[in-house]
PDB file of C-alpha atoms in Angstrom:
ATOM      1  CA  MET A 607      -8.756  -2.962  -0.393  1.00 52.00           C
ATOM      2  CA  PRO A 608      -9.207   0.809  -0.114  1.00 56.00           C
ATOM      3  CA  GLU A 609     -11.943   0.364   2.545  1.00 56.00           C
ATOM      4  CA  LEU A 610      -9.825  -1.826   4.914  1.00 54.00           C
ATOM      5  CA  ILE A 611      -9.620  -0.255   8.380  1.00 47.00           C
ATOM      6  CA  HIS A 612      -8.158  -2.981  10.648  1.00 48.00           C
ATOM      7  CA  LEU A 613      -6.322  -6.284  10.300  1.00 57.00           C
ATOM      8  CA  GLY A 614      -7.528  -8.990  12.633  1.00 53.00           C
ATOM      9  CA  LYS A 615      -9.364 -12.242  13.036  1.00 51.00           C
ATOM     10  CA  GLU A 616     -13.047 -12.933  13.647  1.00 55.00           C
ATOM     11  CA  ASN A 617     -13.959 -14.499  16.998  1.00 56.00           C
ATOM     12  CA  PHE A 618     -10.549 -13.568  18.327  1.00 54.00           C
ATOM     13  CA  GLN A 619      -9.817 -14.615  21.909  1.00 56.00           C
ATOM     14  CA  PRO A 620      -6.978 -12.946  23.819  1.00 53.00           C
ATOM     15  CA  GLY A 621      -4.042 -15.312  23.931  1.00 55.00           C
ATOM     16  CA  ASP A 622      -4.933 -16.930  20.588  1.00 61.00           C
ATOM     17  CA  PRO A 623      -2.097 -16.485  18.070  1.00 61.00           C
ATOM     18  CA  VAL A 624      -3.082 -14.343  15.105  1.00 68.00           C
ATOM     19  CA  PHE A 625      -1.062 -14.749  11.915  1.00 74.00           C
ATOM     20  CA  PRO A 626       1.627 -16.851  13.665  1.00 77.00           C
ATOM     21  CA  ASN A 627       2.950 -18.349  10.396  1.00 85.00           C
ATOM     22  CA  LEU A 628       2.736 -15.247   8.221  1.00 89.00           C
ATOM     23  CA  GLU A 629       6.089 -14.555   6.520  1.00 94.00           C
ATOM     24  CA  VAL A 630       5.302 -11.810   3.991  1.00 94.00           C
ATOM     25  CA  LEU A 631       2.908  -8.923   4.530  1.00 91.00           C
ATOM     26  CA  CYS A 632       2.410  -6.366   1.748  1.00 93.00           C
ATOM     27  CA  VAL A 633      -0.265  -3.719   2.198  1.00 91.00           C
ATOM     28  CA  HIS A 634      -0.733  -1.245  -0.656  1.00 92.00           C
ATOM     29  CA  LYS A 635      -3.259   1.556  -1.223  1.00 92.00           C
ATOM     30  CA  CYS A 636      -5.320   1.010   1.912  1.00 89.00           C
ATOM     31  CA  GLY A 637      -6.091   4.673   2.518  1.00 87.00           C
ATOM     32  CA  ARG A 638      -8.494   4.086   5.415  1.00 86.00           C
ATOM     33  CA  LEU A 639      -6.282   1.646   7.290  1.00 85.00           C
ATOM     34  CA  GLU A 640      -5.857   3.125  10.786  1.00 81.00           C
ATOM     35  CA  ASN A 641      -3.453   0.617  12.279  1.00 78.00           C
ATOM     36  CA  LEU A 642      -1.618  -2.355  10.930  1.00 80.00           C
ATOM     37  CA  ALA A 643      -1.545  -4.477  14.077  1.00 74.00           C
ATOM     38  CA  SER A 644      -2.987  -4.366  17.542  1.00 66.00           C
ATOM     39  CA  THR A 645      -0.819  -5.216  20.519  1.00 56.00           C
ATOM     40  CA  LEU A 646      -2.332  -8.721  20.526  1.00 57.00           C
ATOM     41  CA  ILE A 647      -1.145  -9.694  17.020  1.00 72.00           C
ATOM     42  CA  SER A 648       2.125 -11.575  16.655  1.00 74.00           C
ATOM     43  CA  PHE A 649       4.214 -11.502  13.509  1.00 83.00           C
ATOM     44  CA  GLN A 650       6.983 -13.720  14.909  1.00 86.00           C
ATOM     45  CA  ASN A 651       7.741 -15.357  11.546  1.00 92.00           C
ATOM     46  CA  LEU A 652       7.410 -12.252   9.413  1.00 93.00           C
ATOM     47  CA  THR A 653      10.410 -11.742   7.104  1.00 96.00           C
ATOM     48  CA  ILE A 654       9.081  -9.040   4.741  1.00 96.00           C
ATOM     49  CA  LEU A 655       6.921  -6.070   5.693  1.00 95.00           C
ATOM     50  CA  ASN A 656       6.050  -3.768   2.786  1.00 96.00           C
ATOM     51  CA  ILE A 657       3.609  -0.889   3.319  1.00 96.00           C
ATOM     52  CA  ARG A 658       2.846   1.579   0.520  1.00 96.00           C
ATOM     53  CA  SER A 659       0.296   4.347   0.009  1.00 95.00           C
ATOM     54  CA  CYS A 660      -1.612   3.903   3.266  1.00 93.00           C
ATOM     55  CA  ARG A 661      -2.353   7.533   4.036  1.00 90.00           C
ATOM     56  CA  GLY A 662      -4.369   6.836   7.203  1.00 90.00           C
ATOM     57  CA  LEU A 663      -1.585   5.127   9.150  1.00 92.00           C
ATOM     58  CA  GLN A 664      -0.041   7.256  11.909  1.00 92.00           C
ATOM     59  CA  TYR A 665       2.296   4.513  13.070  1.00 92.00           C
ATOM     60  CA  LEU A 666       3.275   1.176  11.606  1.00 91.00           C
ATOM     61  CA  ILE A 667       3.280  -1.199  14.581  1.00 89.00           C
ATOM     62  CA  PRO A 668       3.118  -1.002  18.373  1.00 86.00           C
ATOM     63  CA  TYR A 669       6.229  -1.612  20.477  1.00 86.00           C
ATOM     64  CA  SER A 670       4.916  -4.997  21.695  1.00 82.00           C
ATOM     65  CA  VAL A 671       4.727  -6.273  18.095  1.00 85.00           C
ATOM     66  CA  ALA A 672       8.097  -4.758  17.070  1.00 88.00           C
ATOM     67  CA  LYS A 673      10.001  -6.630  19.779  1.00 87.00           C
ATOM     68  CA  ASN A 674       8.828  -9.929  18.255  1.00 86.00           C
ATOM     69  CA  LEU A 675      10.027  -9.184  14.722  1.00 91.00           C
ATOM     70  CA  GLN A 676      13.262 -11.165  15.104  1.00 92.00           C
ATOM     71  CA  GLN A 677      12.910 -12.776  11.648  1.00 95.00           C
ATOM     72  CA  LEU A 678      12.263  -9.521   9.775  1.00 96.00           C
ATOM     73  CA  LYS A 679      14.702  -9.121   6.872  1.00 97.00           C
ATOM     74  CA  ARG A 680      13.070  -6.400   4.792  1.00 98.00           C
ATOM     75  CA  LEU A 681      11.089  -3.342   5.964  1.00 97.00           C
ATOM     76  CA  VAL A 682       9.723  -0.863   3.393  1.00 98.00           C
ATOM     77  CA  VAL A 683       7.374   1.997   4.252  1.00 97.00           C
ATOM     78  CA  ASP A 684       6.549   4.362   1.393  1.00 98.00           C
ATOM     79  CA  ASN A 685       4.055   7.147   0.727  1.00 97.00           C
ATOM     80  CA  CYS A 686       2.217   7.143   4.039  1.00 96.00           C
ATOM     81  CA  GLN A 687       1.413  10.831   4.422  1.00 95.00           C
ATOM     82  CA  ARG A 688       0.223  10.819   8.049  1.00 95.00           C
ATOM     83  CA  MET A 689       2.788   8.437   9.542  1.00 95.00           C
ATOM     84  CA  VAL A 690       4.419  10.070  12.574  1.00 93.00           C
ATOM     85  CA  GLU A 691       6.477   7.106  13.819  1.00 92.00           C
ATOM     86  CA  ILE A 692       7.303   3.584  12.699  1.00 93.00           C
ATOM     87  CA  VAL A 693       7.007   1.992  16.154  1.00 91.00           C
ATOM     88  CA  ALA A 694       4.531   3.411  18.696  1.00 88.00           C
ATOM     89  CA  SER A 695       5.198   2.902  22.375  1.00 75.00           C
ATOM     90  CA  ASN A 696       1.468   3.003  23.210  1.00 63.00           C
ATOM     91  CA  GLY A 697       2.166   2.896  26.926  1.00 62.00           C
ATOM     92  CA  ASP A 698       4.225  -0.275  26.587  1.00 54.00           C
ATOM     93  CA  ASP A 699       7.521  -0.447  28.463  1.00 58.00           C
ATOM     94  CA  PRO A 700       9.594   1.866  26.249  1.00 50.00           C
ATOM     95  CA  GLU A 701      12.820   1.437  28.193  1.00 60.00           C
ATOM     96  CA  ASN A 702      13.845  -1.799  26.519  1.00 76.00           C
ATOM     97  CA  GLU A 703      16.153  -2.223  23.578  1.00 84.00           C
ATOM     98  CA  ILE A 704      14.879  -3.935  20.419  1.00 88.00           C
ATOM     99  CA  THR A 705      17.334  -5.574  18.054  1.00 90.00           C
ATOM    100  CA  PHE A 706      16.221  -6.353  14.532  1.00 92.00           C
ATOM    101  CA  SER A 707      18.962  -8.979  14.221  1.00 92.00           C
ATOM    102  CA  SER A 708      17.904 -10.331  10.803  1.00 96.00           C
ATOM    103  CA  LEU A 709      17.177  -7.009   9.101  1.00 96.00           C
ATOM    104  CA  GLN A 710      19.031  -6.520   5.791  1.00 96.00           C
ATOM    105  CA  HIS A 711      16.960  -3.879   3.970  1.00 97.00           C
ATOM    106  CA  LEU A 712      15.378  -0.756   5.544  1.00 96.00           C
ATOM    107  CA  GLU A 713      13.647   1.738   3.285  1.00 96.00           C
ATOM    108  CA  LEU A 714      11.619   4.736   4.442  1.00 96.00           C
ATOM    109  CA  SER A 715      10.460   7.110   1.739  1.00 97.00           C
ATOM    110  CA  ASP A 716       7.905   9.857   1.151  1.00 97.00           C
ATOM    111  CA  LEU A 717       6.888  10.117   4.811  1.00 96.00           C
ATOM    112  CA  PRO A 718       6.438  13.899   5.237  1.00 96.00           C
ATOM    113  CA  SER A 719       4.981  13.646   8.790  1.00 95.00           C
ATOM    114  CA  LEU A 720       7.532  11.180  10.171  1.00 94.00           C
ATOM    115  CA  GLN A 721       9.051  12.494  13.407  1.00 91.00           C
ATOM    116  CA  GLY A 722      11.129   9.496  14.332  1.00 88.00           C
ATOM    117  CA  PHE A 723      11.502   5.739  14.242  1.00 89.00           C
ATOM    118  CA  CYS A 724       9.890   5.749  17.694  1.00 85.00           C
ATOM    119  CA  THR A 725       8.985   8.947  19.505  1.00 75.00           C
ATOM    120  CA  GLY A 726       9.219   7.167  22.881  1.00 77.00           C
ATOM    121  CA  ASN A 727      12.440   6.171  24.617  1.00 78.00           C
ATOM    122  CA  CYS A 728      12.866   2.914  22.700  1.00 81.00           C
ATOM    123  CA  ILE A 729      16.354   1.969  21.584  1.00 85.00           C
ATOM    124  CA  PHE A 730      16.636   0.117  18.259  1.00 88.00           C
ATOM    125  CA  LYS A 731      19.653  -1.770  17.075  1.00 91.00           C
ATOM    126  CA  VAL A 732      20.202  -3.168  13.600  1.00 91.00           C
ATOM    127  CA  PRO A 733      22.980  -5.291  12.123  1.00 87.00           C
ATOM    128  CA  PRO A 734      25.067  -3.879   9.258  1.00 88.00           C
ATOM    129  CA  LEU A 735      22.403  -3.449   6.573  1.00 92.00           C
ATOM    130  CA  LYS A 736      22.803  -4.350   2.911  1.00 93.00           C
ATOM    131  CA  THR A 737      20.422  -1.529   1.962  1.00 94.00           C
ATOM    132  CA  PHE A 738      19.503   1.591   3.978  1.00 93.00           C
ATOM    133  CA  ILE A 739      17.356   4.155   2.176  1.00 94.00           C
ATOM    134  CA  VAL A 740      15.734   7.248   3.698  1.00 94.00           C
ATOM    135  CA  LYS A 741      14.287   9.815   1.302  1.00 94.00           C
ATOM    136  CA  ASP A 742      11.645  12.504   1.399  1.00 94.00           C
ATOM    137  CA  CYS A 743      11.292  12.316   5.173  1.00 93.00           C
ATOM    138  CA  HIS A 744      11.573  16.064   5.652  1.00 89.00           C
ATOM    139  CA  LEU A 745      11.191  16.298   9.442  1.00 89.00           C
ATOM    140  CA  ILE A 746      13.957  13.918  10.447  1.00 85.00           C
ATOM    141  CA  GLU A 747      17.358  12.631   9.540  1.00 85.00           C
ATOM    142  CA  LEU A 748      17.674   8.919  10.277  1.00 84.00           C
ATOM    143  CA  THR A 749      21.148   7.487  10.786  1.00 86.00           C
ATOM    144  CA  ILE A 750      22.784   4.369  12.094  1.00 87.00           C
ATOM    145  CA  SER A 751      25.656   4.748  14.537  1.00 86.00           C
ATOM    146  CA  PRO A 752      28.782   2.574  14.206  1.00 85.00           C
ATOM    147  CA  ASP A 753      27.490   0.304  16.979  1.00 84.00           C
ATOM    148  CA  GLY A 754      24.183  -0.241  15.128  1.00 85.00           C
ATOM    149  CA  LEU A 755      21.904   2.169  16.995  1.00 87.00           C
ATOM    150  CA  LEU A 756      19.112   3.576  14.850  1.00 85.00           C
ATOM    151  CA  GLN A 757      18.988   7.345  15.554  1.00 82.00           C
ATOM    152  CA  SER A 758      16.360   9.917  14.579  1.00 77.00           C
ATOM    153  CA  ASP A 759      17.499  13.520  14.552  1.00 75.00           C
ATOM    154  CA  PRO A 760      14.830  16.212  14.055  1.00 71.00           C
ATOM    155  CA  ARG A 761      15.472  18.557  11.166  1.00 60.00           C
ATOM    156  CA  LEU A 762      13.117  21.301  12.349  1.00 44.00           C
ATOM    157  CA  GLU A 763      15.765  22.998  14.517  1.00 43.00           C
ATOM    158  CA  ILE A 764      18.280  22.856  11.690  1.00 38.00           C
ATOM    159  CA  ALA A 765      15.770  24.335   9.259  1.00 40.00           C
ATOM    160  CA  LYS A 766      14.851  27.075  11.746  1.00 38.00           C
ATOM    161  CA  GLU A 767      18.518  27.929  12.315  1.00 39.00           C
ATOM    162  CA  THR A 768      19.011  28.054   8.570  1.00 48.00           C
ATOM    163  CA  ASP A 769      16.017  30.390   8.172  1.00 52.00           C
ATOM    164  CA  ASP A 770      17.316  32.619  10.993  1.00 57.00           C
ATOM    165  CA  GLU A 771      20.789  32.646   9.453  1.00 53.00           C
ATOM    166  CA  GLU A 772      19.275  33.531   6.094  1.00 54.00           C
ATOM    167  CA  ASN A 773      17.291  36.398   7.669  1.00 58.00           C
ATOM    168  CA  ASP A 774      20.437  37.585   9.486  1.00 59.00           C
ATOM    169  CA  ARG A 775      22.373  37.468   6.244  1.00 50.00           C
ATOM    170  CA  ASP A 776      19.663  39.378   4.404  1.00 55.00           C
ATOM    171  CA  GLN A 777      19.641  42.030   7.158  1.00 60.00           C
ATOM    172  CA  THR A 778      23.437  42.273   7.021  1.00 52.00           C
ATOM    173  CA  VAL A 779      23.406  42.694   3.250  1.00 48.00           C
ATOM    174  CA  LYS A 780      20.714  45.385   3.509  1.00 53.00           C
ATOM    175  CA  ARG A 781      22.652  47.180   6.290  1.00 56.00           C
ATOM    176  CA  LEU A 782      25.893  47.044   4.229  1.00 50.00           C
ATOM    177  CA  TYR A 783      24.047  48.318   1.158  1.00 50.00           C
ATOM    178  CA  VAL A 784      22.558  51.219   3.130  1.00 53.00           C
ATOM    179  CA  GLU A 785      25.959  51.981   4.726  1.00 54.00           C
ATOM    180  CA  GLU A 786      27.713  51.848   1.336  1.00 54.00           C
ATOM    181  CA  ASN A 787      25.123  54.163  -0.210  1.00 54.00           C
ATOM    182  CA  THR A 788      25.347  56.514   2.775  1.00 53.00           C
ATOM    183  CA  ILE A 789      29.172  56.640   2.543  1.00 52.00           C
ATOM    184  CA  SER A 790      28.970  57.065  -1.199  1.00 51.00           C
ATOM    185  CA  SER A 791      26.405  59.856  -0.764  1.00 53.00           C
ATOM    186  CA  HIS A 792      28.569  61.668   1.835  1.00 52.00           C
ATOM    187  CA  ALA A 793      31.607  61.426  -0.460  1.00 52.00           C
ATOM    188  CA  LYS A 794      29.658  62.908  -3.368  1.00 54.00           C
ATOM    189  CA  ASN A 795      28.409  65.738  -1.137  1.00 53.00           C
ATOM    190  CA  ARG A 796      32.005  66.518  -0.109  1.00 57.00           C
ATOM    191  CA  GLU A 797      33.116  66.474  -3.747  1.00 56.00           C
ATOM    192  CA  ILE A 798      30.323  68.903  -4.668  1.00 52.00           C
ATOM    193  CA  SER A 799      31.175  71.152  -1.693  1.00 53.00           C
ATOM    194  CA  SER A 800      34.855  71.203  -2.689  1.00 55.00           C
ATOM    195  CA  ALA A 801      33.978  72.019  -6.303  1.00 53.00           C
ATOM    196  CA  LEU A 802      31.757  74.923  -5.275  1.00 53.00           C
ATOM    197  CA  ARG A 803      34.503  76.625  -3.240  1.00 55.00           C
TER     198      ARG A 803
END
C-alpha cells in the first residue's frame, strides 16, 4: 500500500466508532502515509501497534488517541525517517498524564528526526517493561525513571558540548605544541650562543 495517505472510514459521521474492535495494526512501507489516525479514531482494543518504513509520518498518533490505548501491549516504530514525535498534542489538553498500563514491549529504532516521545507537556507512565529498545534515534535519549515516567532528553546539547570540548582540546594541543616548539627553539638558540662565545 505505498500510495496510502490516510486511514479512515467512508461516510464517517462524527461520534461513530471507527475501528472499535481492532486489536492488531501493522502498517509497513506506506511511504505516503501522512497520519495514522485522526483525533476521531478510537483504538480502544488495540494490543499491538507496529509501524515500519513509513517515511511520510511526522507523528504516530494524536494525544486524544494515545490516552485511549489502555490495552496496548506492544508498540514498535521503525525506519520512519521524518517522525518527530510519537504522540502529537495537536492542541489537545497536554497537561494530563497518560499511563500505558498494559504495555510490555516498546521499541523505537531508526528514527533520525525523533525529538521526543511527545514534544508537548504530556506525561507518560509505563509499567515495568519486558522489552525496552531505543536505537538509532540520534536526537534524543529516551529513558524510563524508577517510578515509570517516560523521559526524552535531547542529545543536541550534549553533542554540541562534545564538539566544543573537542575544539577546545584541539586548540590546547596546538597551543602546547607551539609553546613546546618555542621553548625548544629558545633553548637551541641559547646553546648556539653559548657555543659561539
